[in-house]
Coordinates of C-alpha atoms and ligand atoms in Angstrom, one line a residue:
M653 CA -52.3 234.2 -48.4
A654 CA -49.0 232.9 -49.5
N655 CA -47.4 234.5 -52.6
F656 CA -46.5 233.1 -56.0
K657 CA -42.9 232.3 -55.1
T658 CA -43.9 230.5 -51.9
H659 CA -46.3 228.4 -53.8
L660 CA -43.8 227.7 -56.6
T661 CA -41.2 226.6 -54.0
G662 CA -43.7 224.7 -51.9
G663 CA -45.2 222.7 -54.8
F664 CA -41.8 222.0 -56.3
A665 CA -40.2 221.0 -53.0
V666 CA -42.9 218.6 -51.8
S667 CA -43.4 217.0 -55.2
G668 CA -39.7 216.9 -55.8
V669 CA -39.0 214.9 -52.6
L670 CA -42.0 212.6 -53.0
G671 CA -41.2 212.2 -56.7
L672 CA -37.7 211.2 -55.9
I673 CA -38.9 208.6 -53.4
T674 CA -41.3 207.2 -56.0
Y675 CA -38.5 207.2 -58.6
K676 CA -36.0 205.5 -56.2
A677 CA -38.6 202.8 -55.4
G678 CA -38.8 202.1 -59.1
L679 CA -42.4 203.0 -59.4
V680 CA -41.8 205.5 -62.2
D681 CA -39.0 205.9 -64.7
A682 CA -36.9 209.0 -65.1
Q683 CA -39.2 210.7 -67.6
Q684 CA -42.3 209.9 -65.5
F685 CA -40.5 211.2 -62.4
L686 CA -40.0 214.6 -64.1
M687 CA -43.6 214.6 -65.2
C688 CA -44.7 213.9 -61.6
V689 CA -42.6 216.8 -60.3
L690 CA -43.9 219.0 -63.1
A691 CA -47.5 218.0 -62.3
G692 CA -46.9 218.8 -58.6
T693 CA -45.3 222.1 -59.3
V694 CA -48.1 223.2 -61.7
G695 CA -50.6 221.9 -59.1
G696 CA -49.0 224.2 -56.6
L697 CA -49.8 227.2 -58.8
L698 CA -53.3 226.2 -60.1
P699 CA -55.6 227.4 -57.3
D700 CA -54.5 231.0 -57.9
I701 CA -54.6 230.8 -61.6
D702 CA -57.6 233.1 -61.9
S703 CA -56.3 235.7 -59.5
D704 CA -54.3 238.2 -61.4
N705 CA -55.1 238.1 -65.1
S706 CA -56.2 235.5 -67.6
T707 CA -53.0 235.3 -69.6
P708 CA -51.7 232.1 -67.8
I709 CA -55.1 230.4 -68.4
K710 CA -55.2 231.3 -72.1
M711 CA -51.6 230.1 -72.5
G712 CA -52.4 227.0 -70.6
F713 CA -55.5 226.3 -72.8
D714 CA -53.5 226.9 -76.0
F715 CA -51.0 224.3 -74.8
V716 CA -53.6 221.8 -73.7
S717 CA -55.6 222.3 -77.0
L718 CA -52.5 221.6 -79.1
A719 CA -51.5 218.6 -77.0
T720 CA -55.0 217.2 -77.2
A721 CA -55.2 217.7 -81.0
F722 CA -51.8 216.0 -81.5
A723 CA -52.7 213.2 -79.1
L724 CA -55.9 212.5 -80.9
V725 CA -54.2 212.3 -84.3
I726 CA -51.4 210.1 -83.0
H727 CA -53.9 207.8 -81.2
W728 CA -55.9 207.2 -84.4
R729 CA -53.1 207.5 -87.0
S730 CA -53.4 204.0 -88.4
E731 CA -57.2 204.1 -88.9
L732 CA -57.7 207.5 -90.5
S733 CA -56.9 209.0 -93.9
L734 CA -54.9 212.2 -94.1
V735 CA -57.9 214.4 -94.6
S736 CA -59.8 212.9 -91.7
M737 CA -56.7 213.3 -89.6
I738 CA -56.5 217.0 -90.4
L739 CA -60.2 217.4 -89.6
L740 CA -59.7 215.5 -86.3
W741 CA -56.8 217.7 -85.5
L742 CA -58.8 220.9 -86.1
A743 CA -61.9 219.5 -84.2
G744 CA -59.8 218.4 -81.2
Y745 CA -58.1 221.8 -81.0
G746 CA -61.3 223.8 -81.5
F747 CA -63.2 221.7 -79.0
V748 CA -60.7 222.2 -76.2
R749 CA -59.7 225.8 -77.1
Y750 CA -63.2 227.1 -77.5
G751 CA -65.7 224.6 -76.2
V752 CA -64.0 223.5 -73.0
F753 CA -62.5 227.0 -72.5
A754 CA -66.0 228.5 -72.6
I755 CA -67.3 226.1 -69.9
F756 CA -64.1 226.7 -67.9
T757 CA -64.5 230.5 -68.0
R758 CA -68.1 230.2 -67.1
L759 CA -67.3 228.1 -64.1
T760 CA -64.7 230.5 -63.0
V761 CA -66.7 233.7 -63.4
H762 CA -67.1 233.8 -59.7
R763 CA -63.6 234.2 -58.4
G764 CA -62.6 231.7 -55.8
I765 CA -64.3 228.6 -57.0
I766 CA -60.9 227.4 -58.4
H767 CA -59.4 228.0 -55.0
S768 CA -61.2 224.9 -53.6
V769 CA -60.6 221.3 -52.9
P770 CA -63.3 219.9 -55.2
Y771 CA -62.0 222.0 -58.2
M772 CA -58.5 220.6 -57.6
L773 CA -60.0 217.0 -57.4
V774 CA -61.7 217.6 -60.8
L775 CA -58.4 218.8 -62.3
A776 CA -56.4 215.9 -60.9
L777 CA -58.9 213.3 -62.1
G778 CA -59.1 215.2 -65.4
L779 CA -55.3 214.8 -65.8
T780 CA -55.5 211.1 -64.8
C781 CA -58.2 210.5 -67.4
L782 CA -56.4 212.5 -70.1
N783 CA -53.2 210.5 -69.6
F784 CA -55.0 207.1 -69.4
Y785 CA -57.5 207.5 -72.3
I786 CA -55.9 209.9 -74.7
F787 CA -52.1 209.4 -74.2
D788 CA -52.4 205.6 -73.5
I789 CA -50.4 205.9 -70.3
P790 CA -50.8 202.9 -68.0
A791 CA -53.4 203.4 -65.2
I792 CA -50.9 203.4 -62.4
I793 CA -48.7 206.1 -64.0
S794 CA -51.8 208.2 -64.9
W795 CA -52.9 208.0 -61.2
F796 CA -49.4 209.1 -60.2
Y797 CA -49.7 212.2 -62.4
G798 CA -53.1 213.1 -61.1
S799 CA -52.0 212.5 -57.5
F800 CA -49.0 214.7 -57.8
L801 CA -51.2 217.5 -59.3
L802 CA -53.6 217.1 -56.4
L803 CA -50.7 217.0 -53.9
G804 CA -49.2 220.2 -55.2
S805 CA -52.6 222.0 -55.1
L806 CA -53.2 220.8 -51.5
V807 CA -49.8 222.1 -50.6
H808 CA -51.0 225.4 -52.0
L809 CA -54.3 225.5 -50.1
G810 CA -52.5 224.3 -47.0
L811 CA -49.9 227.1 -47.3
D812 CA -52.7 229.7 -47.8
E813 CA -54.5 228.3 -44.7
A814 CA -51.2 228.4 -42.7
Y815 CA -50.6 232.0 -43.8
S816 CA -54.1 233.1 -42.7
V817 CA -53.3 232.1 -39.1
D818 CA -50.8 234.3 -37.3
L819 CA -48.1 233.1 -34.9
L820 CA -50.5 233.2 -31.9
N821 CA -52.8 230.9 -33.8
R822 CA -55.4 233.6 -34.1
R823 CA -57.1 233.8 -37.5
L824 CA -56.4 236.9 -39.4
K825 CA -59.5 238.7 -40.3
R826 CA -59.3 239.0 -44.1
S827 CA -58.8 235.5 -45.2
S828 CA -60.1 233.5 -42.3
G829 CA -60.6 229.9 -43.1
T830 CA -61.2 230.3 -46.8
A831 CA -58.2 228.4 -48.1
M832 CA -59.2 224.7 -47.6
K833 CA -62.6 225.3 -49.1
F834 CA -65.1 222.5 -50.0
Y835 CA -68.2 224.5 -50.4
Q836 CA -69.6 228.0 -50.2
D837 CA -73.2 228.7 -49.9
S838 CA -73.2 231.9 -51.9
Q839 CA -72.0 229.9 -54.9
R840 CA -74.1 226.8 -54.4
Y841 CA -75.0 226.3 -58.0
Y842 CA -71.4 226.4 -59.1
Y843 CA -70.5 223.9 -56.5
L844 CA -73.4 221.7 -57.5
G845 CA -72.1 221.8 -61.0
L846 CA -68.6 221.2 -59.8
Y847 CA -69.5 218.2 -57.7
T848 CA -71.5 216.8 -60.6
I849 CA -68.5 217.0 -62.8
L850 CA -66.4 215.4 -60.0
L851 CA -68.9 212.5 -59.8
I852 CA -68.7 211.9 -63.5
F853 CA -64.9 211.9 -63.4
I854 CA -64.9 209.4 -60.5
F855 CA -67.2 207.2 -62.5
I856 CA -65.1 207.2 -65.7
S857 CA -61.7 207.3 -64.1
P858 CA -59.3 204.4 -64.8
P859 CA -59.1 201.5 -62.2
F860 CA -57.8 202.8 -58.9
E861 CA -57.1 199.5 -57.1
P862 CA -53.8 198.6 -58.8
F863 CA -52.4 202.0 -58.0
F864 CA -53.6 201.8 -54.4
E865 CA -52.3 198.2 -53.9
K866 CA -48.9 199.2 -55.3
L867 CA -48.7 202.1 -52.9
T868 CA -49.8 200.2 -49.9
D869 CA -47.7 197.0 -50.6
P870 CA -44.7 196.9 -48.3
I871 CA -42.7 195.2 -51.0
T872 CA -42.9 198.4 -53.1
W873 CA -40.9 200.2 -50.5
W874 CA -38.6 197.3 -49.7
V875 CA -35.9 198.6 -52.0
L876 CA -35.7 201.8 -49.9
K877 CA -35.1 199.9 -46.7
D878 CA -31.5 200.9 -46.5
E879 CA -32.1 204.4 -47.7
I880 CA -34.9 205.9 -45.5
L881 CA -34.5 205.7 -41.8
P882 CA -32.6 202.4 -41.9
Q883 CA -32.3 202.1 -38.2
V884 CA -36.0 202.2 -37.6
L885 CA -36.7 199.7 -40.3
M886 CA -33.9 197.4 -39.4
R887 CA -35.1 197.3 -35.8
N888 CA -38.4 195.9 -37.0
I889 CA -36.8 193.0 -38.9
Ligands
ZN1396 ZN1 -54.0 230.7 -53.1

């Protein structure tokens, strides 16, 4: 398994380069570019979050709870009275900090379930939905944030996978093939729950087509024609 520093560097480097390409193509503005790199870097650390101790998780939840509470209040600022806003703030904070946290710790009792592809998909879709529904971020940008989180986490899982194979391409005994994990029979009920949550998120996620069309449209990347491999592109014109 690769260590913390490798994951930090890996997630940052990959999301940094891809973020820069996205920024240069004009798909995201400067602030969104930074958010993409941040999401990718955090994603690169997420699969190991339950490994050592629970402090990073608690800190993460404190932060997310506060962010949710403020986002709720800002979102409904014009419709609510001051008292209801305070109540909403407290309810939003309490719900995430204690309610969601309790579900989260339950789901992660068995170490290793976070270290899987479906868990990362859930977190990525969760981030996409959070940005779209709570922070009122446009669908395409929300999808970018979610995608960068997923990208970073896949870099993490890929690095772990690579580190479990030695130079002669023989699998090392201890961590053979556990990195890019989709399912584990010994934790079938947790995975069942996980895939159910994943399905719900897929169902409620913001429209994907505009994001996909934007990414696959050659015009999107046209502005980069002189920047990236100009000789290859120019030959095709
Ligand atoms: Zn790992």
